[in-house]
Amino acid sequence: MVNKSELLRVPVFADLPDDQLDWFISQSQELRLKTGEVYAREGDPANAMFVVIEGLLQGRGELGGETIVFDIKAGDVTGVLPFSRMKQFTVSGRAQTDSRALRFPASLFPDLIQKMPELTKRLVGLMSDRIRETTRLEQQRDRLASLGKLSAGLAHELNNPASAAKRATSQLRAILKKIRDASLELGKRDLSPAQKSEIEKLEASFTQTDVVPPNALTMSDLEDQIDSLLRSHGQNDLWQLAAGLARRNIQPEVVESFFTNLDADTARAALVRIAASVEIASLLQEIESSTSRISDLVGAIKEYTHMDQAPVQNVDVVKSLETTLTILNHKLKKGVVVKRDYQGVPLLVNSFGSELNQVWTNIIDNAIDAMHGQGELRVRTYRDDSCVVVEIGDNGPGIPSEVESHIFEPFFTTKGVGEGTGLGLDTVQRIVKKHRGNIQVNSEPGDTRFQVWLPLAGATR
């Protein structure tokens, strides 16, 4: 039989009067649990509070689609607590060792509140701690899920230019052999200084990097004309060369000049070398473009995470928004058109690291989901007295009126099971408040707008 001295060792019962302890023990059922014995099952009615007197218990259940396991040791209180809205046990409880516990029925909570007000106060504090810990775990899971989605998108964005650069370098090996063989062939020819100069001049003009490629129809016609010209001079196997020259917008009369000024074999070797040089120039341009894209993405990641930067600093909200749009480009490019309306002068906000980027990410990500990846995203910034206002809107179906008043509540979500934790906009609101700002939403079909007010750096409010 549990006695008062054992109950007093439980922190929430410390220093309580003897008569209250006697009443609690008299209304409780002592449980003697063997190792492995179950005392509560997930999904059963939440009808009791358990006070662990001796031994070690274990809780096991699901939180946000993931299995969680935690220890419940002697001195802990578990199960349903006074004022809790729990209707069913969310975890199963099992004894890890031979244990003893008191089972207090939830039906007696009204009497407990009246007879043991101090204990009730402590249990409410315990419930608040439990809610905070659950929220912390959910927020951590939400951040990890968001990080996972961003990482997957960035991996795809980085893979495309990296693959293009790798493909271009592989092609360079074969083309370098072509240009070497053509150069050797030209070296055997008895060319005058004027002929050598003309070949070098044409090669330099063909490989310039600022050539604007023609449209597809013009390029196709040009390729046919060059191919026909080459065939007319007995060069029936240079169709690939014709395609390369057409991409660089080289005209047939330029090609014809080779056959006018050189014999057929020399003209062929010169054209092969020049075409190879043209292709090398194109591949180098592709490599440069791909590596620049990778560099830009890495820069955006560093900017987004505020890597190597002070934890608190003045942040340009437009730069912050553009960094976020770069990070989310893998979702935007599937069918979302971004309309920007930024105030011309920089608007600086004193920000905690990358937290503002989390705000823009959550709002923009929700907008993309609301539009099912197809629509118009509107991003606007302007100054309102001592504040900067960031407005992010979309032309999706809008937020139903019965839902709008709940969207900032923790754990509220309209997404399907496993698709959202309901902490995105709660996180947004907490970050905005942390920055001494506020957030509002106005929504109707075809026009949903989130407006975030943030104090300008150096402004007093």
Coordinates of C-alpha atoms in Angstrom, one line a residue:
M1 CA 0.0 0.0 0.0
V2 CA 1.4 3.4 -1.0
N3 CA 1.9 5.6 2.0
K4 CA 2.2 9.4 2.4
S5 CA 6.0 9.4 2.7
E6 CA 6.3 7.7 -0.7
L7 CA 3.9 10.2 -2.2
L8 CA 5.8 13.2 -0.8
R9 CA 8.8 12.1 -2.8
V10 CA 6.9 12.9 -5.9
P11 CA 7.8 16.6 -6.7
V12 CA 4.3 17.8 -7.4
F13 CA 3.1 16.4 -4.0
A14 CA 5.9 17.9 -1.9
D15 CA 4.8 19.8 1.2
L16 CA 1.1 19.2 0.7
P17 CA -1.0 18.7 3.9
D18 CA -1.5 15.2 5.3
D19 CA -5.3 15.3 4.9
Q20 CA -5.0 16.1 1.2
L21 CA -2.5 13.3 0.7
D22 CA -4.7 10.9 2.6
W23 CA -7.7 11.8 0.4
F24 CA -5.7 11.4 -2.8
I25 CA -4.4 7.9 -1.8
S26 CA -7.9 6.9 -0.7
Q27 CA -9.3 7.8 -4.1
S28 CA -6.5 6.1 -6.1
Q29 CA -5.9 2.5 -7.2
E30 CA -2.5 1.1 -6.6
L31 CA -1.0 -0.6 -9.6
R32 CA 1.7 -3.3 -9.2
L33 CA 3.1 -3.7 -12.7
K34 CA 5.3 -6.6 -13.9
T35 CA 8.0 -5.9 -16.5
G36 CA 6.4 -5.6 -19.9
E37 CA 2.9 -5.1 -18.5
V38 CA 0.7 -2.5 -20.3
Y39 CA -1.1 0.0 -18.1
A40 CA -2.5 2.3 -20.9
R41 CA -3.1 1.8 -24.6
E42 CA -3.0 4.3 -27.4
G43 CA -6.5 5.1 -28.5
D44 CA -8.2 4.1 -25.3
P45 CA -10.3 6.7 -23.4
A46 CA -8.1 9.1 -21.5
N47 CA -9.7 8.3 -18.1
A48 CA -6.9 8.3 -15.6
M49 CA -3.8 10.1 -14.2
F50 CA -0.8 7.9 -13.2
V51 CA 1.7 8.8 -10.4
V52 CA 4.8 6.6 -10.6
I53 CA 6.0 5.6 -7.2
E54 CA 8.6 3.1 -8.0
G55 CA 10.3 1.5 -11.1
L56 CA 10.5 2.7 -14.7
L57 CA 7.8 2.9 -17.3
Q58 CA 7.9 3.7 -21.0
G59 CA 5.6 5.6 -23.3
R60 CA 5.4 4.8 -27.0
G61 CA 3.3 6.4 -29.7
E62 CA 3.2 8.6 -32.8
L63 CA 3.8 12.3 -33.1
G64 CA 3.4 13.9 -36.5
G65 CA 3.7 10.5 -38.2
E66 CA 6.9 9.6 -36.4
T67 CA 7.3 7.0 -33.6
I68 CA 8.4 8.5 -30.3
V69 CA 9.6 6.6 -27.2
F70 CA 10.3 8.1 -23.8
D71 CA 11.0 7.0 -20.2
I72 CA 8.7 7.7 -17.3
K73 CA 10.6 7.4 -14.1
A74 CA 9.7 7.3 -10.4
G75 CA 8.3 10.7 -9.3
D76 CA 6.8 11.5 -12.7
V77 CA 3.1 12.1 -13.4
T78 CA 1.6 10.9 -16.7
G79 CA -1.7 10.2 -18.3
V80 CA -4.5 12.8 -18.5
L81 CA -4.2 15.9 -16.3
P82 CA -6.8 18.3 -15.0
F83 CA -8.2 20.8 -17.6
S84 CA -6.6 18.7 -20.4
R85 CA -8.7 18.3 -23.5
M86 CA -7.3 14.9 -24.2
K87 CA -10.1 12.4 -25.0
Q88 CA -7.9 9.4 -25.9
F89 CA -4.5 8.3 -24.8
T90 CA -2.0 9.4 -27.5
V91 CA 0.6 6.9 -26.4
S92 CA 0.7 3.4 -24.9
G93 CA 2.3 2.9 -21.5
R94 CA 4.3 -0.2 -20.5
A95 CA 6.4 -1.2 -17.5
Q96 CA 10.1 -1.5 -18.3
T97 CA 10.9 -2.9 -14.8
D98 CA 8.7 -4.1 -12.0
S99 CA 6.9 -0.9 -10.9
R100 CA 4.3 0.6 -8.7
A101 CA 2.0 3.5 -9.5
L102 CA -1.2 5.2 -8.4
R103 CA -4.1 5.4 -10.8
F104 CA -6.3 8.4 -10.1
P105 CA -9.6 8.5 -12.1
A106 CA -10.2 11.5 -14.3
S107 CA -13.9 11.5 -13.2
L108 CA -12.7 12.8 -9.8
F109 CA -10.9 15.8 -11.2
P110 CA -13.6 18.2 -10.1
D111 CA -13.2 17.0 -6.6
L112 CA -9.4 17.2 -6.9
I113 CA -9.6 20.8 -8.0
Q114 CA -11.7 21.7 -5.0
K115 CA -9.9 19.7 -2.4
M116 CA -6.3 20.1 -3.6
P117 CA -5.9 23.5 -5.2
E118 CA -2.1 23.7 -4.8
L119 CA -1.7 20.3 -6.5
T120 CA -4.0 21.4 -9.3
K121 CA -1.9 24.5 -9.9
R122 CA 1.2 22.4 -10.1
L123 CA -0.4 19.9 -12.4
V124 CA -1.5 22.7 -14.7
G125 CA 2.1 23.9 -14.8
L126 CA 3.2 20.3 -15.6
M127 CA 0.6 20.2 -18.5
S128 CA 2.0 23.5 -19.8
D129 CA 5.5 22.1 -19.8
R130 CA 4.2 19.0 -21.6
I131 CA 2.5 21.2 -24.3
R132 CA 5.7 23.3 -24.7
E133 CA 7.8 20.1 -25.2
T134 CA 5.3 18.7 -27.7
T135 CA 5.2 21.9 -29.5
R136 CA 9.0 22.0 -29.6
L137 CA 9.2 18.5 -31.0
E138 CA 6.6 19.4 -33.6
Q139 CA 8.4 22.6 -34.6
Q140 CA 11.7 20.7 -34.8
R141 CA 10.0 18.1 -37.1
D142 CA 8.4 20.9 -39.1
R143 CA 11.8 22.6 -39.6
L144 CA 13.4 19.3 -40.5
A145 CA 10.6 18.6 -43.0
S146 CA 11.0 22.1 -44.5
L147 CA 14.7 21.7 -44.7
G148 CA 14.3 18.3 -46.4
K149 CA 12.0 19.9 -49.0
L150 CA 14.4 22.8 -49.6
S151 CA 17.4 20.5 -49.8
A152 CA 15.7 18.2 -52.3
G153 CA 14.8 21.2 -54.5
L154 CA 18.3 22.7 -54.2
A155 CA 19.9 19.3 -55.0
H156 CA 17.8 19.3 -58.2
E157 CA 18.7 22.9 -59.0
L158 CA 22.4 22.2 -58.4
N159 CA 22.3 18.9 -60.3
N160 CA 21.1 20.5 -63.6
P161 CA 24.0 23.0 -64.1
A162 CA 26.5 20.4 -62.7
S163 CA 25.3 17.8 -65.2
A164 CA 25.5 20.3 -68.0
A165 CA 29.0 21.3 -67.1
K166 CA 30.1 17.6 -66.9
R167 CA 28.5 16.9 -70.2
A168 CA 30.2 19.8 -71.9
T169 CA 33.6 18.9 -70.5
S170 CA 33.1 15.3 -71.9
Q171 CA 32.3 16.7 -75.3
L172 CA 35.4 18.9 -75.2
R173 CA 37.7 15.9 -75.2
A174 CA 36.4 14.7 -78.6
I175 CA 36.3 18.2 -80.1
L176 CA 39.9 18.9 -79.0
K177 CA 41.0 15.9 -81.0
K178 CA 39.1 17.2 -84.1
I179 CA 40.8 20.6 -83.8
R180 CA 44.2 19.1 -83.4
D181 CA 43.8 16.8 -86.4
A182 CA 42.5 19.8 -88.5
S183 CA 45.4 22.0 -87.4
L184 CA 47.9 19.3 -88.4
E185 CA 46.2 19.0 -91.8
L186 CA 46.4 22.8 -92.3
G187 CA 50.0 22.7 -91.2
K188 CA 50.8 20.5 -94.2
R189 CA 49.3 23.0 -96.6
D190 CA 51.4 25.7 -98.3
L191 CA 49.3 28.7 -97.2
S192 CA 50.3 32.3 -97.9
P193 CA 50.5 34.7 -95.0
A194 CA 47.3 36.4 -96.3
Q195 CA 45.4 33.0 -96.3
K196 CA 46.6 32.2 -92.8
S197 CA 45.5 35.7 -91.6
E198 CA 42.1 35.3 -93.2
I199 CA 41.5 31.9 -91.6
E200 CA 42.6 33.3 -88.2
K201 CA 40.4 36.4 -88.6
L202 CA 37.3 34.4 -89.5
E203 CA 38.0 31.9 -86.6
A204 CA 38.2 34.8 -84.1
S205 CA 35.0 36.3 -85.4
F206 CA 33.1 33.0 -85.3
T207 CA 34.1 32.2 -81.7
Q208 CA 33.1 35.6 -80.2
T209 CA 31.0 35.0 -77.1
D210 CA 28.3 37.7 -77.6
V211 CA 26.7 36.1 -80.7
V212 CA 22.9 36.0 -80.4
P213 CA 21.6 32.7 -81.7
P214 CA 18.9 32.8 -84.3
N215 CA 15.4 31.5 -83.6
A216 CA 14.7 27.8 -84.3
L217 CA 13.1 28.4 -87.7
T218 CA 15.8 30.7 -89.0
M219 CA 18.5 28.3 -87.7
S220 CA 16.9 25.3 -89.4
D221 CA 16.8 27.2 -92.8
L222 CA 20.4 28.4 -92.3
E223 CA 21.6 24.8 -91.6
D224 CA 19.9 23.6 -94.8
Q225 CA 21.5 26.3 -96.8
I226 CA 25.0 25.6 -95.4
D227 CA 24.6 21.9 -95.9
S228 CA 23.5 22.3 -99.5
L229 CA 26.5 24.6 -100.2
L230 CA 29.0 22.1 -98.7
R231 CA 27.5 19.3 -100.7
S232 CA 27.8 21.4 -103.9
H233 CA 31.6 21.4 -103.2
G234 CA 31.7 17.7 -102.6
Q235 CA 31.6 17.8 -98.8
N236 CA 28.8 15.4 -98.2
D237 CA 29.8 14.3 -94.7
L238 CA 29.9 17.7 -93.0
W239 CA 26.2 18.0 -92.0
Q240 CA 27.2 18.2 -88.3
L241 CA 29.5 21.0 -89.2
A242 CA 26.6 22.8 -90.9
A243 CA 24.5 22.5 -87.7
G244 CA 27.3 24.0 -85.5
L245 CA 27.8 26.9 -87.9
A246 CA 24.1 27.7 -88.1
R247 CA 23.9 27.8 -84.3
R248 CA 26.5 30.6 -84.4
N249 CA 24.5 32.4 -87.1
I250 CA 27.2 32.1 -89.7
Q251 CA 26.0 33.0 -93.2
P252 CA 26.4 30.7 -96.3
E253 CA 28.4 33.4 -98.2
V254 CA 31.1 33.4 -95.5
V255 CA 31.4 29.6 -95.9
E256 CA 31.5 30.0 -99.7
S257 CA 34.4 32.4 -99.4
F258 CA 36.6 29.5 -98.2
F259 CA 36.1 27.6 -101.4
T260 CA 36.7 30.7 -103.4
N261 CA 40.0 31.5 -101.9
L262 CA 41.3 28.0 -101.0
D263 CA 41.5 24.6 -102.7
A264 CA 38.8 22.1 -101.6
D265 CA 41.0 20.1 -99.2
T266 CA 42.4 23.2 -97.5
A267 CA 39.0 24.8 -97.3
R268 CA 37.6 21.6 -95.7
A269 CA 40.4 21.4 -93.1
A270 CA 40.0 25.1 -92.3
L271 CA 36.2 24.7 -91.9
V272 CA 36.6 21.7 -89.7
R273 CA 39.0 23.5 -87.4
I274 CA 36.9 26.6 -87.3
A275 CA 33.7 24.6 -86.7
A276 CA 35.5 22.8 -83.8
S277 CA 36.6 26.2 -82.4
V278 CA 33.0 27.4 -82.7
E279 CA 31.8 24.3 -80.8
I280 CA 34.5 24.8 -78.1
A281 CA 33.4 28.4 -77.7
S282 CA 29.8 27.2 -77.2
L283 CA 30.8 24.5 -74.7
L284 CA 33.0 26.9 -72.7
Q285 CA 30.0 29.3 -72.6
E286 CA 27.8 26.5 -71.3
I287 CA 30.4 25.6 -68.7
E288 CA 30.7 29.2 -67.6
S289 CA 26.9 29.6 -67.4
S290 CA 26.5 26.3 -65.5
T291 CA 29.3 27.1 -63.0
S292 CA 27.9 30.6 -62.5
R293 CA 24.5 29.2 -61.7
I294 CA 26.1 26.8 -59.2
S295 CA 28.0 29.8 -57.6
D296 CA 24.8 31.9 -57.5
L297 CA 22.9 29.1 -55.8
V298 CA 25.7 28.5 -53.2
G299 CA 25.7 32.3 -52.6
A300 CA 21.9 32.2 -52.2
I301 CA 22.2 29.4 -49.7
K302 CA 24.8 31.3 -47.7
E303 CA 22.7 34.4 -47.8
Y304 CA 19.5 32.4 -46.8
T305 CA 21.1 30.8 -43.8
H306 CA 23.2 33.9 -42.9
M307 CA 26.2 31.6 -42.9
D308 CA 29.4 33.5 -41.8
Q309 CA 27.4 36.5 -40.7
A310 CA 26.5 38.1 -37.4
P311 CA 23.4 36.6 -35.6
V312 CA 21.7 40.0 -35.5
Q313 CA 22.2 42.5 -38.3
N314 CA 20.5 45.0 -40.6
V315 CA 18.9 43.1 -43.5
D316 CA 17.6 44.5 -46.8
V317 CA 14.1 43.0 -47.1
V318 CA 14.2 43.0 -50.9
K319 CA 17.5 41.1 -50.9
S320 CA 16.0 38.7 -48.3
L321 CA 12.9 38.1 -50.5
E322 CA 15.0 37.6 -53.6
T323 CA 17.2 35.1 -51.8
T324 CA 14.1 33.2 -50.7
L325 CA 12.7 33.2 -54.3
T326 CA 16.0 31.8 -55.5
I327 CA 15.9 29.0 -53.0
L328 CA 12.3 28.2 -53.9
N329 CA 12.9 28.5 -57.7
H330 CA 12.5 24.7 -58.1
K331 CA 8.8 25.1 -57.1
L332 CA 8.2 28.5 -58.9
K333 CA 9.5 27.4 -62.3
K334 CA 6.8 24.8 -62.7
G335 CA 4.1 27.4 -63.5
V336 CA 4.2 30.3 -61.1
V337 CA 4.8 33.8 -62.5
V338 CA 6.4 36.2 -60.0
K339 CA 5.3 39.9 -60.1
R340 CA 7.6 42.2 -58.2
D341 CA 6.8 45.7 -57.0
Y342 CA 9.7 46.9 -54.8
Q343 CA 10.3 50.4 -53.4
G344 CA 13.3 51.9 -55.1
V345 CA 15.3 52.7 -51.9
P346 CA 16.7 49.9 -49.6
L347 CA 14.5 49.2 -46.6
L348 CA 16.5 47.7 -43.8
V349 CA 15.2 45.7 -40.8
N350 CA 17.2 44.6 -37.8
S351 CA 16.9 40.8 -38.1
F352 CA 17.8 37.7 -36.1
G353 CA 19.9 35.7 -38.5
S354 CA 17.9 33.9 -41.2
E355 CA 14.5 34.1 -39.3
L356 CA 13.0 36.6 -41.8
N357 CA 13.8 34.1 -44.6
Q358 CA 11.7 31.5 -42.7
V359 CA 8.8 34.0 -42.7
W360 CA 9.0 34.5 -46.5
T361 CA 9.5 30.8 -47.1
N362 CA 6.4 29.7 -45.2
I363 CA 4.2 32.4 -46.8
I364 CA 5.4 31.8 -50.3
D365 CA 5.4 28.0 -50.0
N366 CA 1.7 28.2 -48.8
A367 CA 0.8 30.5 -51.7
I368 CA 2.4 28.1 -54.2
D369 CA 0.5 25.2 -52.6
A370 CA -2.8 27.2 -52.7
M371 CA -2.3 27.8 -56.4
H372 CA -1.4 24.1 -57.0
G373 CA 1.9 25.3 -58.5
Q374 CA 0.1 27.4 -61.3
G375 CA -0.6 31.1 -61.0
E376 CA 0.7 34.5 -60.1
L377 CA 2.7 35.3 -57.0
R378 CA 2.9 39.0 -56.2
V379 CA 5.7 40.4 -54.0
R380 CA 5.6 44.0 -52.9
T381 CA 7.5 46.2 -50.5
Y382 CA 6.9 49.8 -49.4
R383 CA 7.4 52.1 -46.5
D384 CA 4.6 53.1 -44.1
D385 CA 5.8 55.7 -41.6
S386 CA 8.5 54.0 -39.5
C387 CA 7.8 50.5 -40.8
V388 CA 8.5 48.5 -44.0
V389 CA 5.6 46.5 -45.3
V390 CA 6.1 43.3 -47.2
E391 CA 3.1 42.1 -49.0
I392 CA 3.0 38.6 -50.5
G393 CA -0.1 37.8 -52.5
D394 CA -1.4 35.1 -54.9
N395 CA -4.4 34.6 -57.2
G396 CA -5.4 31.2 -55.8
P397 CA -8.9 30.2 -54.6
G398 CA -8.5 32.2 -51.3
I399 CA -8.9 31.2 -47.7
P400 CA -12.4 30.2 -46.6
S401 CA -13.9 32.6 -44.1
E402 CA -14.5 29.9 -41.6
V403 CA -10.7 29.0 -41.7
E404 CA -9.2 32.5 -41.9
S405 CA -9.6 33.2 -38.2
H406 CA -7.7 30.0 -37.3
I407 CA -4.7 30.0 -39.6
F408 CA -2.2 31.4 -37.1
E409 CA -3.3 28.9 -34.4
P410 CA -0.7 26.2 -33.5
F411 CA -1.3 22.8 -35.1
F412 CA -4.1 24.2 -37.3
T413 CA -3.8 22.9 -40.9
T414 CA -6.0 22.4 -43.9
K415 CA -3.6 20.0 -45.5
G416 CA -4.0 16.3 -45.5
V417 CA -2.5 13.9 -42.9
G418 CA 1.3 13.9 -43.2
E419 CA 1.4 17.0 -45.4
G420 CA 1.6 19.7 -42.8
T421 CA 2.0 20.1 -39.0
G422 CA 0.0 23.4 -38.7
L423 CA 3.1 25.2 -37.3
G424 CA 4.1 27.1 -40.4
L425 CA 2.0 30.3 -39.9
D426 CA 2.3 29.9 -36.1
T427 CA 6.1 30.1 -36.6
V428 CA 5.7 33.1 -38.9
Q429 CA 3.6 35.0 -36.4
R430 CA 6.1 34.2 -33.5
I431 CA 9.1 35.4 -35.6
V432 CA 7.3 38.6 -36.7
K433 CA 6.3 39.4 -33.1
K434 CA 9.9 38.7 -32.1
H435 CA 10.9 41.4 -34.5
R436 CA 8.4 43.8 -33.0
G437 CA 6.2 43.6 -36.0
N438 CA 2.7 42.3 -36.9
I439 CA 1.1 40.3 -39.7
Q440 CA -2.3 40.5 -41.3
V441 CA -4.1 38.5 -44.0
N442 CA -6.9 39.5 -46.4
S443 CA -8.4 36.9 -48.6
E444 CA -11.0 36.5 -51.2
P445 CA -11.2 34.2 -54.3
G446 CA -8.4 35.2 -56.7
D447 CA -6.7 37.6 -54.2
T448 CA -5.0 36.5 -51.0
R449 CA -2.5 38.9 -49.4
F450 CA -0.3 38.5 -46.4
Q451 CA 1.1 41.8 -45.1
V452 CA 4.0 41.9 -42.7
W453 CA 4.8 45.2 -40.9
L454 CA 8.4 45.4 -39.5
P455 CA 10.1 48.4 -37.9
L456 CA 12.8 49.9 -40.0
A457 CA 16.3 49.7 -38.6
G458 CA 16.9 52.6 -36.3
A459 CA 13.2 53.5 -36.1
T460 CA 11.7 54.0 -32.6
R461 CA 8.2 52.7 -31.9

